[in-house]
């Protein structure tokens, strides 16, 4: 049996190019003691993976050259040499970018395909969902009555942030997105009070129009002009949770910082970055609260599904371009 997996051949400079990667055929691995063999069914591609393609020191080790890359995946166990996980079980793990993976059982989490579609364990009920939940409620210290601005609001994390804020009693939720179609999604389906297309004019001007009374919380997925605009509209005691800065991931030169940081003195504002891995203690609370919202339809989600392992790289590049609405998923 043949396994196909994506290898990183060289570290991209600027935008990743197809020659930096290769889809390689390898034998299907045999699980060792304490491992399970998983036939992956859905793979996740996420913006943070761009950082792992660089050799620069970061919060997670870079991908190794000439070896399979990693990422979230969910699939069916087809062989097991581990207690507690049987053939036929479905598990969530982080050996993505490949068709088959031998996974240590301690790094695999059983999921129930009857309780929710398998793909949701990579998105709305998975890491991106927990990212939204932890970043808004813990890092940004959201409280009822806050006005919330979310950038990249039609993405997997941003769309969930805005909806959780509404469900928790936000006074106003504003989102930015990269197309008029995504703006309509935010206001007509996700329940945002206002949204704008950041390509239609200066972000600072559009934000002031959408939030004339300012914002108490900014959830940052974009950085750059969005962060500067949010600082400019921040109310006294405002909080900014920095989840990502996708606008600068492919820069070859350092990006200039916001020019209005001094305003934080006036507003007593706070900026704090966070990683979802620091907040896994919230997972049970997250599932208990968000699961029923998803089941009832109170919290809506979208997925952009790309078919085939051969299109895994293009799906990833699509995330960097903003092609996706909601979570980008590769279906094998």
XYZ file of C-alpha atoms in Angstrom:
332
model
C 0.000 0.000 0.000
C 1.194 3.487 -0.888
C 0.949 6.517 1.367
C 1.176 10.061 -0.011
C 2.504 12.870 2.154
C 3.642 16.458 1.671
C 7.300 17.286 2.357
C 8.912 20.693 2.767
C 11.924 20.833 0.424
C 13.121 24.381 1.039
C 12.168 27.249 3.312
C 10.005 29.801 1.478
C 11.122 33.398 1.165
C 8.075 35.627 0.917
C 5.091 33.813 -0.528
C 5.503 30.013 -0.566
C 6.037 28.543 -4.031
C 5.146 25.108 -5.340
C 8.839 24.204 -5.773
C 9.285 24.542 -1.995
C 7.171 21.406 -1.543
C 6.726 17.893 -2.903
C 3.981 15.280 -2.690
C 5.959 12.131 -1.933
C 4.952 8.463 -2.094
C 6.038 6.369 0.895
C 5.029 2.964 2.285
C 2.065 2.955 4.645
C 3.629 2.893 8.131
C 3.211 0.034 10.570
C 2.102 1.105 14.045
C 4.518 0.274 16.863
C 3.737 -0.531 20.456
C 1.339 2.010 21.893
C 0.491 3.388 18.439
C -2.471 3.347 16.072
C -2.539 3.569 12.295
C -4.988 6.213 11.125
C -6.417 6.594 7.640
C -6.921 10.331 7.557
C -10.273 11.565 6.283
C -10.001 15.317 6.871
C -6.922 17.542 7.120
C -6.608 21.048 8.493
C -4.611 23.887 6.935
C -4.065 26.970 9.086
C -2.216 30.299 8.881
C 0.204 29.403 11.695
C 1.736 26.734 9.445
C 3.448 29.479 7.459
C 5.592 30.272 10.500
C 6.649 26.631 10.822
C 8.020 26.737 7.284
C 10.642 29.218 8.474
C 13.735 28.302 10.489
C 13.259 31.338 12.727
C 12.902 30.648 16.441
C 9.250 30.612 17.444
C 6.808 29.085 19.893
C 6.748 25.812 17.939
C 9.508 23.894 16.176
C 9.873 24.477 12.427
C 8.959 21.798 9.928
C 11.959 19.635 9.080
C 13.218 19.731 5.501
C 12.671 16.528 3.563
C 10.136 15.187 6.031
C 6.344 15.167 6.225
C 4.756 18.313 7.607
C 2.262 18.217 10.467
C -1.163 19.615 11.133
C -4.536 18.751 12.567
C -6.235 15.683 11.111
C -9.122 13.370 11.902
C -9.581 9.855 10.599
C -10.415 6.212 11.172
C -8.177 3.781 13.042
C -7.346 0.889 10.704
C -4.792 -0.876 12.944
C -4.092 -0.605 16.653
C -1.386 -1.720 19.046
C -2.682 0.449 21.878
C -5.107 -0.050 24.725
C -8.242 2.041 24.689
C -8.361 2.709 20.940
C -9.783 0.033 18.637
C -9.971 -0.488 14.908
C -12.965 1.466 13.655
C -12.619 4.271 16.193
C -12.177 7.817 14.916
C -9.452 10.025 16.372
C -8.194 13.578 16.233
C -4.423 14.003 16.023
C -1.694 16.254 14.574
C -0.080 14.095 11.878
C -1.783 15.731 8.942
C -0.511 16.540 5.438
C -0.577 12.770 4.673
C -3.013 9.972 3.900
C -1.938 7.496 6.608
C -0.282 8.236 9.950
C 1.151 6.086 12.738
C 0.224 8.023 15.868
C 1.102 7.513 19.517
C -2.145 6.717 21.275
C -1.392 9.306 23.964
C -1.467 11.971 21.228
C -4.775 10.821 19.747
C -8.190 11.896 21.018
C -11.230 9.782 20.248
C -14.105 11.676 18.620
C -17.673 10.642 17.900
C -18.835 10.941 14.267
C -22.418 10.412 15.453
C -22.315 13.455 17.735
C -21.019 15.869 15.085
C -19.563 15.713 11.557
C -15.902 14.680 11.658
C -14.741 17.901 10.020
C -16.111 20.000 12.887
C -13.494 18.528 15.224
C -10.908 20.478 13.190
C -12.900 23.704 13.301
C -15.896 24.885 15.235
C -15.532 22.167 17.910
C -11.750 21.882 17.615
C -8.650 24.004 17.932
C -9.997 27.027 16.065
C -13.144 27.032 18.171
C -11.183 26.849 21.414
C -8.913 29.625 20.126
C -11.910 31.896 19.671
C -13.373 30.985 23.052
C -10.171 31.356 25.073
C -8.971 34.482 23.299
C -12.236 36.350 23.732
C -13.252 35.262 27.213
C -9.904 34.842 28.975
C -7.263 36.912 27.136
C -9.543 39.812 26.192
C -11.535 39.512 29.451
C -14.816 40.002 27.579
C -17.763 41.078 29.703
C -21.430 41.604 28.959
C -22.065 44.966 27.324
C -18.670 45.209 25.610
C -18.383 46.460 22.047
C -16.232 44.016 20.057
C -14.280 44.380 16.802
C -12.999 41.263 15.035
C -10.645 41.266 12.049
C -10.609 38.355 9.637
C -14.153 37.870 10.863
C -15.266 35.485 8.116
C -12.457 33.048 8.941
C -12.692 29.988 11.144
C -11.697 31.795 14.342
C -13.104 35.250 13.678
C -16.621 34.153 12.811
C -16.844 32.211 16.041
C -15.463 35.085 18.128
C -18.177 37.441 16.922
C -20.983 34.973 17.488
C -19.796 34.012 20.984
C -19.618 37.704 21.855
C -23.222 38.178 20.716
C -24.386 35.103 22.622
C -22.609 36.426 25.716
C -24.299 39.824 25.579
C -22.046 42.138 23.581
C -23.554 45.562 23.003
C -22.192 45.672 19.443
C -20.075 43.363 17.276
C -18.214 44.647 14.223
C -16.247 42.559 11.756
C -13.909 43.134 8.825
C -13.599 40.804 5.859
C -12.094 40.794 2.378
C -15.179 40.710 0.137
C -18.713 42.080 0.013
C -20.010 38.498 0.029
C -18.227 37.790 3.312
C -19.548 41.056 4.766
C -23.102 39.906 3.990
C -22.372 36.558 5.657
C -21.317 38.341 8.842
C -24.383 40.546 9.103
C -27.080 38.331 7.569
C -26.090 34.896 8.912
C -23.650 35.325 11.797
C -25.567 38.183 13.426
C -22.831 40.839 13.480
C -24.230 44.322 14.024
C -21.947 45.823 11.379
C -19.217 44.713 9.001
C -17.060 46.221 6.292
C -14.851 45.193 3.383
C -11.348 46.361 4.288
C -10.528 46.636 0.583
C -13.125 49.385 0.119
C -11.242 52.104 2.012
C -9.023 52.913 4.990
C -9.749 50.550 7.850
C -9.591 53.330 10.446
C -12.312 55.335 8.680
C -14.565 52.338 8.125
C -14.171 51.240 11.750
C -15.068 54.693 13.089
C -18.227 54.606 10.971
C -19.153 51.090 12.100
C -18.304 51.760 15.768
C -18.949 55.463 16.404
C -18.823 54.892 20.173
C -15.503 53.032 19.996
C -14.640 49.434 20.874
C -13.914 47.768 24.185
C -12.395 44.580 22.757
C -10.418 43.978 19.584
C -9.694 40.386 18.533
C -6.773 40.601 16.116
C -6.272 38.041 13.361
C -4.718 40.428 10.839
C -2.336 42.979 12.381
C -1.074 45.897 10.311
C -3.603 48.625 9.555
C -6.323 46.744 11.447
C -4.360 46.834 14.693
C -3.586 50.518 14.277
C -7.254 51.263 13.550
C -8.377 49.326 16.614
C -5.960 51.248 18.880
C -7.391 54.447 17.425
C -10.951 53.396 18.305
C -10.188 51.761 21.658
C -12.273 52.922 24.608
C -10.881 53.536 28.076
C -9.844 50.219 29.601
C -10.023 48.491 26.218
C -8.381 45.128 25.608
C -6.722 43.735 22.494
C -6.157 39.981 22.135
C -3.574 39.196 19.445
C -4.335 35.804 17.919
C -2.597 36.212 14.561
C -1.192 38.744 12.109
C -1.755 37.152 8.732
C -1.071 40.418 6.902
C 2.653 40.158 7.702
C 3.323 36.400 7.505
C 4.885 36.556 4.048
C 6.798 39.814 4.489
C 10.498 39.664 3.699
C 11.213 42.810 5.748
C 10.050 43.638 9.284
C 6.638 45.267 9.287
C 6.384 48.682 10.944
C 4.465 48.712 14.201
C 1.326 50.771 14.866
C 2.104 54.480 14.837
C -0.397 55.297 17.600
C 0.755 53.094 20.489
C 0.972 56.181 22.712
C -2.826 56.221 22.712
C -2.725 53.219 25.049
C -1.555 55.575 27.766
C -4.652 57.714 27.374
C -7.035 54.756 27.214
C -5.178 52.576 29.762
C -5.518 49.955 27.057
C -3.947 46.519 27.087
C -2.520 44.373 24.267
C -1.844 40.708 24.958
C -0.839 37.898 22.659
C -1.928 34.330 23.319
C -1.572 30.753 22.125
C -4.407 28.266 22.312
C -1.984 25.676 23.708
C -1.851 27.698 26.941
C -5.586 27.306 27.450
C -6.376 23.625 26.996
C -7.712 23.621 30.562
C -10.757 25.399 29.102
C -11.521 22.514 26.716
C -14.211 20.824 28.879
C -15.933 24.155 29.566
C -15.683 25.061 25.868
C -17.289 21.813 24.687
C -19.992 21.990 27.361
C -21.002 25.530 26.402
C -20.341 25.726 22.668
C -21.453 22.188 21.718
C -25.144 22.875 22.418
C -24.949 26.196 20.567
C -23.661 24.393 17.482
C -26.216 21.571 17.819
C -29.121 24.004 18.148
C -27.953 26.274 15.335
C -27.479 29.222 17.678
C -23.821 29.317 16.583
C -23.385 28.928 12.852
C -20.264 27.910 10.987
C -18.993 27.555 7.448
C -16.385 25.257 5.947
C -14.510 25.570 2.677
C -13.771 22.008 1.574
C -11.046 21.121 -0.936
C -10.990 17.563 -2.272
C -7.855 15.425 -2.471
C -4.425 15.204 -0.850
C -2.918 16.483 -4.102
C -4.657 19.824 -3.452
C -3.485 20.194 0.153
C -0.849 22.807 -0.721
C -3.250 24.866 -2.803
C -5.750 24.817 0.066
C -3.058 26.161 2.406
C -2.120 28.926 -0.019
C -5.816 29.719 -0.301
C -5.935 30.385 3.444
C -3.068 32.881 3.109
C -4.923 34.582 0.244
C -8.195 34.652 2.170
C -10.015 32.390 -0.287
C -11.802 30.502 2.478
C -15.042 31.291 4.218
C -14.889 29.687 7.637
C -12.573 26.736 8.233
C -10.494 25.474 5.303
C -10.667 21.661 5.231
C -9.056 19.107 2.921
C -11.190 16.005 2.404
C -9.329 12.828 1.433
